[in-house]
mmCIF file of C-alpha atoms in Angstrom:
data_model
loop_
_atom_site.group_PDB
_atom_site.id
_atom_site.type_symbol
_atom_site.label_atom_id
_atom_site.label_comp_id
_atom_site.label_asym_id
_atom_site.label_seq_id
_atom_site.Cartn_x
_atom_site.Cartn_y
_atom_site.Cartn_z
ATOM 1 C CA MET A 1 -43.832 35.308 14.308
ATOM 2 C CA GLU A 2 -42.339 33.775 10.528
ATOM 3 C CA PRO A 3 -40.256 30.884 10.675
ATOM 4 C CA ARG A 4 -36.366 31.292 9.965
ATOM 5 C CA VAL A 5 -35.444 30.497 6.567
ATOM 6 C CA ASN A 6 -32.278 28.806 5.350
ATOM 7 C CA LYS A 7 -30.564 30.093 3.148
ATOM 8 C CA GLN A 8 -27.956 27.461 2.656
ATOM 9 C CA PHE A 9 -27.335 24.177 4.055
ATOM 10 C CA THR A 10 -26.297 23.605 7.837
ATOM 11 C CA PHE A 11 -26.125 20.702 9.090
ATOM 12 C CA MET A 12 -25.807 20.127 13.161
ATOM 13 C CA THR A 13 -26.430 23.868 13.072
ATOM 14 C CA LEU A 14 -23.429 25.131 11.249
ATOM 15 C CA SER A 15 -23.397 25.826 7.886
ATOM 16 C CA ILE A 16 -21.496 24.097 5.004
ATOM 17 C CA THR A 17 -18.916 27.194 4.365
ATOM 18 C CA GLY A 18 -18.125 26.909 8.657
ATOM 19 C CA TRP A 19 -17.985 23.064 8.148
ATOM 20 C CA THR A 20 -15.398 23.652 5.634
ATOM 21 C CA ILE A 21 -13.430 26.531 8.201
ATOM 22 C CA LEU A 22 -13.495 23.603 10.316
ATOM 23 C CA TYR A 23 -12.127 20.689 7.823
ATOM 24 C CA GLY A 24 -9.219 22.754 6.737
ATOM 25 C CA GLY A 25 -8.149 23.495 10.127
ATOM 26 C CA TRP A 26 -8.998 20.359 11.011
ATOM 27 C CA LEU A 27 -6.812 18.743 8.579
ATOM 28 C CA ILE A 28 -3.915 21.431 9.443
ATOM 29 C CA GLY A 29 -4.401 20.676 13.679
ATOM 30 C CA TRP A 30 -4.198 17.481 13.012
ATOM 31 C CA ALA A 31 -1.276 17.299 10.640
ATOM 32 C CA SER A 32 0.505 19.278 13.226
ATOM 33 C CA ILE A 33 -0.221 18.006 16.182
ATOM 34 C CA VAL A 34 1.434 14.075 14.761
ATOM 35 C CA SER A 35 4.051 15.978 13.183
ATOM 36 C CA ILE A 36 5.634 17.491 16.012
ATOM 37 C CA SER A 37 4.465 15.503 18.397
ATOM 38 C CA THR A 38 5.767 12.162 17.469
ATOM 39 C CA ASN A 39 8.619 14.239 16.204
ATOM 40 C CA SER A 40 8.319 13.107 12.006
ATOM 41 C CA GLN A 41 11.357 14.161 10.011
ATOM 42 C CA SER A 42 8.845 12.718 6.909
ATOM 43 C CA LEU A 43 7.218 14.926 4.512
ATOM 44 C CA THR A 44 4.202 12.775 4.457
ATOM 45 C CA SER A 45 3.168 13.576 7.597
ATOM 46 C CA TRP A 46 2.405 17.087 6.416
ATOM 47 C CA ILE A 47 0.059 16.022 3.560
ATOM 48 C CA PRO A 48 -3.438 16.401 5.769
ATOM 49 C CA ALA A 49 -2.243 20.158 5.992
ATOM 50 C CA LEU A 50 -1.252 20.554 2.823
ATOM 51 C CA LEU A 51 -4.663 18.539 2.275
ATOM 52 C CA GLY A 52 -6.576 21.878 4.598
ATOM 53 C CA VAL A 53 -4.583 24.917 3.583
ATOM 54 C CA PRO A 54 -6.536 25.031 0.142
ATOM 55 C CA VAL A 55 -9.704 23.846 2.294
ATOM 56 C CA LEU A 56 -9.881 25.979 4.757
ATOM 57 C CA LEU A 57 -8.782 28.714 1.375
ATOM 58 C CA MET A 58 -12.127 27.708 -0.230
ATOM 59 C CA GLY A 59 -13.545 27.816 3.467
ATOM 60 C CA TRP A 60 -12.765 31.266 3.812
ATOM 61 C CA LEU A 61 -13.544 32.740 -0.061
ATOM 62 C CA CYS A 62 -17.480 31.190 0.990
ATOM 63 C CA ALA A 63 -17.463 33.129 3.603
ATOM 64 C CA PHE A 64 -16.246 36.350 2.007
ATOM 65 C CA PHE A 65 -17.633 36.143 -1.375
ATOM 66 C CA PRO A 66 -21.059 34.297 -1.308
ATOM 67 C CA ALA A 67 -21.574 34.619 -4.625
ATOM 68 C CA GLU A 68 -19.372 32.269 -5.802
ATOM 69 C CA ARG A 69 -19.671 30.275 -3.128
ATOM 70 C CA LYS A 70 -20.215 27.231 -5.463
ATOM 71 C CA ILE A 71 -17.028 27.536 -6.835
ATOM 72 C CA TRP A 72 -15.348 28.249 -4.256
ATOM 73 C CA LEU A 73 -17.234 24.827 -2.790
ATOM 74 C CA HIS A 74 -16.828 22.689 -6.163
ATOM 75 C CA VAL A 75 -13.030 23.090 -5.384
ATOM 76 C CA ALA A 76 -13.372 22.208 -1.662
ATOM 77 C CA VAL A 77 -15.124 19.373 -1.830
ATOM 78 C CA VAL A 78 -12.611 18.246 -4.945
ATOM 79 C CA VAL A 79 -9.775 17.987 -2.032
ATOM 80 C CA GLY A 80 -12.121 16.229 0.021
ATOM 81 C CA ALA A 81 -12.340 13.256 -2.553
ATOM 82 C CA LEU A 82 -8.584 13.821 -2.763
ATOM 83 C CA ALA A 83 -7.832 13.509 1.019
ATOM 84 C CA CYS A 84 -10.922 10.403 1.412
ATOM 85 C CA LEU A 85 -8.777 8.412 -1.982
ATOM 86 C CA GLY A 86 -5.393 9.076 -0.212
ATOM 87 C CA GLY A 87 -7.150 7.589 3.183
ATOM 88 C CA LEU A 88 -7.812 4.188 0.988
ATOM 89 C CA ASP A 89 -3.773 3.441 1.714
ATOM 90 C CA PHE A 90 -5.115 3.015 5.414
ATOM 91 C CA PHE A 91 -6.514 -0.527 4.372
ATOM 92 C CA ARG A 92 -3.825 -1.591 1.631
ATOM 93 C CA PRO A 93 -2.255 -3.706 4.609
ATOM 94 C CA LEU A 94 -4.556 -5.849 3.761
ATOM 95 C CA ALA A 95 -3.865 -7.118 0.526
ATOM 96 C CA ALA A 96 -0.878 -7.555 1.613
ATOM 97 C CA GLY A 97 -1.839 -9.680 4.528
ATOM 98 C CA ASP A 98 0.142 -7.697 7.021
ATOM 99 C CA PRO A 99 -0.868 -5.372 10.378
ATOM 100 C CA LEU A 100 -2.629 -2.106 10.067
ATOM 101 C CA PHE A 101 -0.836 -0.485 12.347
ATOM 102 C CA THR A 102 2.525 -0.924 11.745
ATOM 103 C CA ASN A 103 3.078 3.182 11.632
ATOM 104 C CA TYR A 104 0.402 4.683 14.159
ATOM 105 C CA ALA A 105 0.959 7.591 13.338
ATOM 106 C CA ALA A 106 0.539 7.282 9.510
ATOM 107 C CA SER A 107 -1.845 4.444 9.786
ATOM 108 C CA ALA A 108 -3.959 6.646 12.337
ATOM 109 C CA SER A 109 -3.270 9.702 9.953
ATOM 110 C CA LYS A 110 -4.520 7.931 6.706
ATOM 111 C CA LEU A 111 -7.919 6.998 8.227
ATOM 112 C CA MET A 112 -8.636 10.226 9.787
ATOM 113 C CA LEU A 113 -8.306 11.152 6.120
ATOM 114 C CA PHE A 114 -10.387 8.551 4.762
ATOM 115 C CA THR A 115 -13.198 9.246 7.368
ATOM 116 C CA THR A 116 -13.160 13.257 7.378
ATOM 117 C CA GLY A 117 -12.689 13.350 3.322
ATOM 118 C CA LEU A 118 -15.574 11.009 3.231
ATOM 119 C CA VAL A 119 -17.963 12.443 5.217
ATOM 120 C CA PHE A 120 -16.399 16.156 4.390
ATOM 121 C CA VAL A 121 -17.590 15.477 0.442
ATOM 122 C CA LEU A 122 -21.170 13.864 1.408
ATOM 123 C CA LEU A 123 -21.399 16.812 3.391
ATOM 124 C CA CYS A 124 -21.096 18.852 0.112
ATOM 125 C CA ILE A 125 -22.922 16.736 -1.671
ATOM 126 C CA ARG A 126 -25.213 17.225 0.746
ATOM 127 C CA SER A 127 -25.354 21.021 0.183
ATOM 128 C CA PHE A 128 -25.271 20.483 -3.297
ATOM 129 C CA ILE A 129 -28.750 18.584 -3.350
ATOM 130 C CA TRP A 130 -30.315 21.111 -1.405
ATOM 131 C CA ALA A 131 -29.029 24.147 -3.052
ATOM 132 C CA ARG A 132 -30.278 23.079 -6.202
ATOM 133 C CA HIS A 133 -33.636 21.566 -4.596
ATOM 134 C CA HIS A 134 -33.668 25.881 -2.925
ATOM 135 C CA SER A 135 -32.363 27.883 -6.313
ATOM 136 C CA SER A 136 -34.783 30.387 -7.802
ATOM 137 C CA GLY A 137 -34.254 29.515 -10.811
#
C-alpha cells in the first residue's frame, strides 16, 4: 500500500479550504449569537459576521473552483488579517488605564477577532509555505 500524499495543506485533518469555510461560519455564528443574546441594537456587534461572509464565500469558491484556490485564499487571509487587526482594539483600554471588560460582549468579540484572526492568518501562511514547497514548478 502506498502512502497517501496530500495535494494540499492540512491541519488537524482539515484542509485549508475546510478551515476557511469553518472560520467564516464561526465568525457569522459568533456575531449572530452575541448580537441576538445581548439584544444589541448596535451594528458593530455584527462586524464579525461582516468579516465572516467574505471568508466563507472564499472558502466555498476554493471548494468549487480549486484551480483558482490561490487567489481565493489570498483574499481570505487579507480578511483574516483585518479581523486580527480589528481585534487589537481589545487592548486599547490598557493604554488609558481602564479595565478591559467594561462591555463584556464587545470585549469578548474583539478578543475573539484578535485570537482567531491571528490563528487563521498563521494557518494560511503555513498553507502558502506548504504549497510553495510542494509546487511542481
